[in-house]
PDB file of C-alpha atoms in Angstrom:
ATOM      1  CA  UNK A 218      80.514 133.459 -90.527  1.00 83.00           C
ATOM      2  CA  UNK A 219      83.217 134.358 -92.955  1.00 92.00           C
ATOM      3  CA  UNK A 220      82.760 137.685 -94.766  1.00 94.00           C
ATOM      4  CA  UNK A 221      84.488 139.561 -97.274  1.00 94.00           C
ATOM      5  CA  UNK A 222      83.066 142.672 -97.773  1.00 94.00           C
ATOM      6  CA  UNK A 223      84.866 144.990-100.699  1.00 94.00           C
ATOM      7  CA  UNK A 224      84.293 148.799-101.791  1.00 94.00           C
ATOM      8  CA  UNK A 225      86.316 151.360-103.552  1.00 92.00           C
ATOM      9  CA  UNK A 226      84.654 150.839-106.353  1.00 88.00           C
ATOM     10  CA  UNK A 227      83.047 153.470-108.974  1.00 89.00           C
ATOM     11  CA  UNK A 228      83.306 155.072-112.142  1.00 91.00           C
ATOM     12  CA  UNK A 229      86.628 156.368-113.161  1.00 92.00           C
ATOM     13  CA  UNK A 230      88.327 157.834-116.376  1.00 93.00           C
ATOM     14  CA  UNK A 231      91.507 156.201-118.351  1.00 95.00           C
ATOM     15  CA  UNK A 232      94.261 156.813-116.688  1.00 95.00           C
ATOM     16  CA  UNK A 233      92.935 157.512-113.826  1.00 95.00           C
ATOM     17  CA  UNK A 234      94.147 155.182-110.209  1.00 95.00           C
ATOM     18  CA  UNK A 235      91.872 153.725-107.678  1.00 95.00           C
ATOM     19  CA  UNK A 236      92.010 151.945-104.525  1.00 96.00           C
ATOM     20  CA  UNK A 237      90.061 149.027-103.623  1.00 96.00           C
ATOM     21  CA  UNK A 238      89.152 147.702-100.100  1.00 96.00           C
ATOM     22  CA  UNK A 239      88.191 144.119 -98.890  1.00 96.00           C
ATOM     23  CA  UNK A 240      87.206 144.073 -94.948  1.00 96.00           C
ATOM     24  CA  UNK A 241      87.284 140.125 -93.820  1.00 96.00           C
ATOM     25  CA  UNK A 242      86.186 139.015 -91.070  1.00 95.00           C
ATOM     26  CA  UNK A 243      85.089 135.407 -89.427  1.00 95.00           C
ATOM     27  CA  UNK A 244      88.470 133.862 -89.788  1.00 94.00           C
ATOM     28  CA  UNK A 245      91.893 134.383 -88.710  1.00 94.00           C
ATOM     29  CA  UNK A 246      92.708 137.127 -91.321  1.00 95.00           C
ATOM     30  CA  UNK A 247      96.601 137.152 -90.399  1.00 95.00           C
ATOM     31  CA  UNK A 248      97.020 133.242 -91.285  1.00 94.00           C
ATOM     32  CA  UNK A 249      95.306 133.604 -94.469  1.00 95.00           C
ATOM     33  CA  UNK A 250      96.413 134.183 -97.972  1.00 96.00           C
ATOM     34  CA  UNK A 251      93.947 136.438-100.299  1.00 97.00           C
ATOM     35  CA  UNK A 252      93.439 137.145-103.578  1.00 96.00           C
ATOM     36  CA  UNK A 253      91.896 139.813-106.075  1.00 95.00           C
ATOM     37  CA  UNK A 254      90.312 138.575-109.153  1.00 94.00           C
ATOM     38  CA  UNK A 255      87.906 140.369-111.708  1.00 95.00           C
ATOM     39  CA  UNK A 256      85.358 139.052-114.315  1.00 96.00           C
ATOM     40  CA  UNK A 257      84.536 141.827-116.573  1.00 95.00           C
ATOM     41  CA  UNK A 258      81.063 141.161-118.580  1.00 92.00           C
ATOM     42  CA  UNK A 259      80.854 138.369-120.875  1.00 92.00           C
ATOM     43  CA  UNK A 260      84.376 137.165-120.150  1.00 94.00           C
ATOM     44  CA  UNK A 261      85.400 134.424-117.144  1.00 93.00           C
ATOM     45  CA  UNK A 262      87.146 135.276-114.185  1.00 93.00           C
ATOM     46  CA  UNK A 263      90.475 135.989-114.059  1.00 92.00           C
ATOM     47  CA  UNK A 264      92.603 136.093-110.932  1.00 89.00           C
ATOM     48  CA  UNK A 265      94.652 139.023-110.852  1.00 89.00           C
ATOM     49  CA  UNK A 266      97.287 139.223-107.586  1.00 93.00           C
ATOM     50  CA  UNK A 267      97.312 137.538-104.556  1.00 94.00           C
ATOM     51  CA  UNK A 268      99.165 138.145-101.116  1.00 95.00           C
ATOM     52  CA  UNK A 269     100.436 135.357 -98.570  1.00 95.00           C
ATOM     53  CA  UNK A 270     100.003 135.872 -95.180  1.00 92.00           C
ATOM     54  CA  UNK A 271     104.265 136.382 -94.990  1.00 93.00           C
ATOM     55  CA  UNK A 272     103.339 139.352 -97.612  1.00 93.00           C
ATOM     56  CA  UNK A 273     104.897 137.416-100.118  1.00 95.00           C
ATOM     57  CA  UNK A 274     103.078 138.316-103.397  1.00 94.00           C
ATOM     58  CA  UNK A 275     102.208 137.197-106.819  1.00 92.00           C
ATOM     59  CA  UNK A 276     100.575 139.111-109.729  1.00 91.00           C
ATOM     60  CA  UNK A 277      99.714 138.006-113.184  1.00 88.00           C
ATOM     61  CA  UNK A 278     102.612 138.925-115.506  1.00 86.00           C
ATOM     62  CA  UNK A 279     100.507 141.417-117.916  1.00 82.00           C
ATOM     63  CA  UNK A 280      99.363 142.965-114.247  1.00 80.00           C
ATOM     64  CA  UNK A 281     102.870 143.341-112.937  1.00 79.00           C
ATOM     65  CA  UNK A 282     103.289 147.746-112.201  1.00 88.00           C
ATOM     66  CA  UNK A 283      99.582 148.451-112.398  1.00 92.00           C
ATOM     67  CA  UNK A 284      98.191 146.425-109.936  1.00 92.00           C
ATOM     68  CA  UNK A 285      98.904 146.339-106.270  1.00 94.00           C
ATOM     69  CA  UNK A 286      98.481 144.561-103.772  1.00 95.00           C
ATOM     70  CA  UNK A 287      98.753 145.025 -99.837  1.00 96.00           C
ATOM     71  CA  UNK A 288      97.435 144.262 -96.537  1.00 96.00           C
ATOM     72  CA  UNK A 289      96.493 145.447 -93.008  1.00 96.00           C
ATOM     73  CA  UNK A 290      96.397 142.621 -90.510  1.00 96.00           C
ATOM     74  CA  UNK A 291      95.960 145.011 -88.023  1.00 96.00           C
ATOM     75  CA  UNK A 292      92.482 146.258 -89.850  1.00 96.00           C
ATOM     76  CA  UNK A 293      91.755 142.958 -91.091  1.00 96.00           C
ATOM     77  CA  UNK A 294      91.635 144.169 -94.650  1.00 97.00           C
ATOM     78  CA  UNK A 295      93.493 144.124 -98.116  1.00 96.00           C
ATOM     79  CA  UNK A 296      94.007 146.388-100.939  1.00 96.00           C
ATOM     80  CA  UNK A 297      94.524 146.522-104.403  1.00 95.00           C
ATOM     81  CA  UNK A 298      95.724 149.739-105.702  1.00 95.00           C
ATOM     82  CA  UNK A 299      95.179 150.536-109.742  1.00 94.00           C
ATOM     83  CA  UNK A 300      96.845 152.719-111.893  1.00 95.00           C
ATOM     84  CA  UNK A 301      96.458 153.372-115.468  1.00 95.00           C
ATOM     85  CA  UNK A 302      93.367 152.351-115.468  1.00 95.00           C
ATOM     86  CA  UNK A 303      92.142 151.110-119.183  1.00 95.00           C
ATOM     87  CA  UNK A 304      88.517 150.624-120.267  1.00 95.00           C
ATOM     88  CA  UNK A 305      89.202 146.963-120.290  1.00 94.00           C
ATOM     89  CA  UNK A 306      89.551 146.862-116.635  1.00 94.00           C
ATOM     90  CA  UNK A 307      86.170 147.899-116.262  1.00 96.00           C
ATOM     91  CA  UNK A 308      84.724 144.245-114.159  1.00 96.00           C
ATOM     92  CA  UNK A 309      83.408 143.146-110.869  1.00 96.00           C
ATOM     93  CA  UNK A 310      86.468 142.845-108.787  1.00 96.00           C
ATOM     94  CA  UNK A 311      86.047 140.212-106.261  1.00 96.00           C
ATOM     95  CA  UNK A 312      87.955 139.601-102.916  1.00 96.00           C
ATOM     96  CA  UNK A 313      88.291 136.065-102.050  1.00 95.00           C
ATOM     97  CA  UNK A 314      90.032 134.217 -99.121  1.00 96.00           C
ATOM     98  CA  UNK A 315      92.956 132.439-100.533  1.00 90.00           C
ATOM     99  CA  UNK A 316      95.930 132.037-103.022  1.00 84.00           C
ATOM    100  CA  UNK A 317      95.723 129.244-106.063  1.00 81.00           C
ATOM    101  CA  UNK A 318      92.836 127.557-103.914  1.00 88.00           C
ATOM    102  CA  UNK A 319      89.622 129.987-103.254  1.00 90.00           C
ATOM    103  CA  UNK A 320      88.065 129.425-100.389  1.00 92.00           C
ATOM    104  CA  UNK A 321      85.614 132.214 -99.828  1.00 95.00           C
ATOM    105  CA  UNK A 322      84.426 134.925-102.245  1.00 95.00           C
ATOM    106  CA  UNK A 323      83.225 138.303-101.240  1.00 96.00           C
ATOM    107  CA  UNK A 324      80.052 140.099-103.392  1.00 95.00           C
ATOM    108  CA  UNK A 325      82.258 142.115-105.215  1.00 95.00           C
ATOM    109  CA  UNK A 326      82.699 145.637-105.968  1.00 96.00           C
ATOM    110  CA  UNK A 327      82.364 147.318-109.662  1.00 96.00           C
ATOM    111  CA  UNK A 328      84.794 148.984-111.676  1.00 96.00           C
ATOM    112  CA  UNK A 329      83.445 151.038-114.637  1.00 96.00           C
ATOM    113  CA  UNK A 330      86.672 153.044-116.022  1.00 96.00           C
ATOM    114  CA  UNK A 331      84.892 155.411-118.994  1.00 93.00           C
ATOM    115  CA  UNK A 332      85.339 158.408-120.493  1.00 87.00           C
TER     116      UNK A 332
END
């Protein structure tokens, strides 16, 4: 019953900002924490930010003015905004129900940041 369902995702150049979307849906979005990670190809996944459901928030330190997260209790959904984007963001970004302890994953959306 529980679905995460993210987008936003595409091809983008360096630099360049983007806006990612996770819809969620089959649980009671508002008492939930939630978290974006990202496993880029050949590498392991690595949890980026994550946002309590008192909007408290925590980002990895080497994240910290690039990454953003927010969310929309009223839409059910949360964000991650991305500036600056480098090549080595380029990864399946995954929404996931949750702060240090995932619950649910979504399917993921992909970043490819090229020139």
């Amino acid at each position: 019953q529980v679905q995460l369902v993210e987008s936003g995702g595409c091809l983008v150049q360096p630099g360049g900002s983007l806006r990612l979307s996770c819809a969620a849906s089959g649980f009671t979005f508002s008492d939930s924490a939630m978290t974006w990670a990202r496993q880029a190809p050949g590498k392991g996944l690595e949890c980026v930010s994550s946002i309590r459901k008192d909007d408290s928030t925590h980002y990895a330190d080497s994240m910290k003015g690039r990454f953003t997260i927010s969310r929309d209790n009223a839409k059910n959904t949360v964000y991650r905004q991305i500036d600056s984007l480098k090549p080595e963001d380029t990864a399946l970004y995954y929404c996931a129900m949750g702060g240090q302890f995932i619950q649910y994953w979504g399917q993921g959306t992909q970043v490819t940041v090229s020139s």
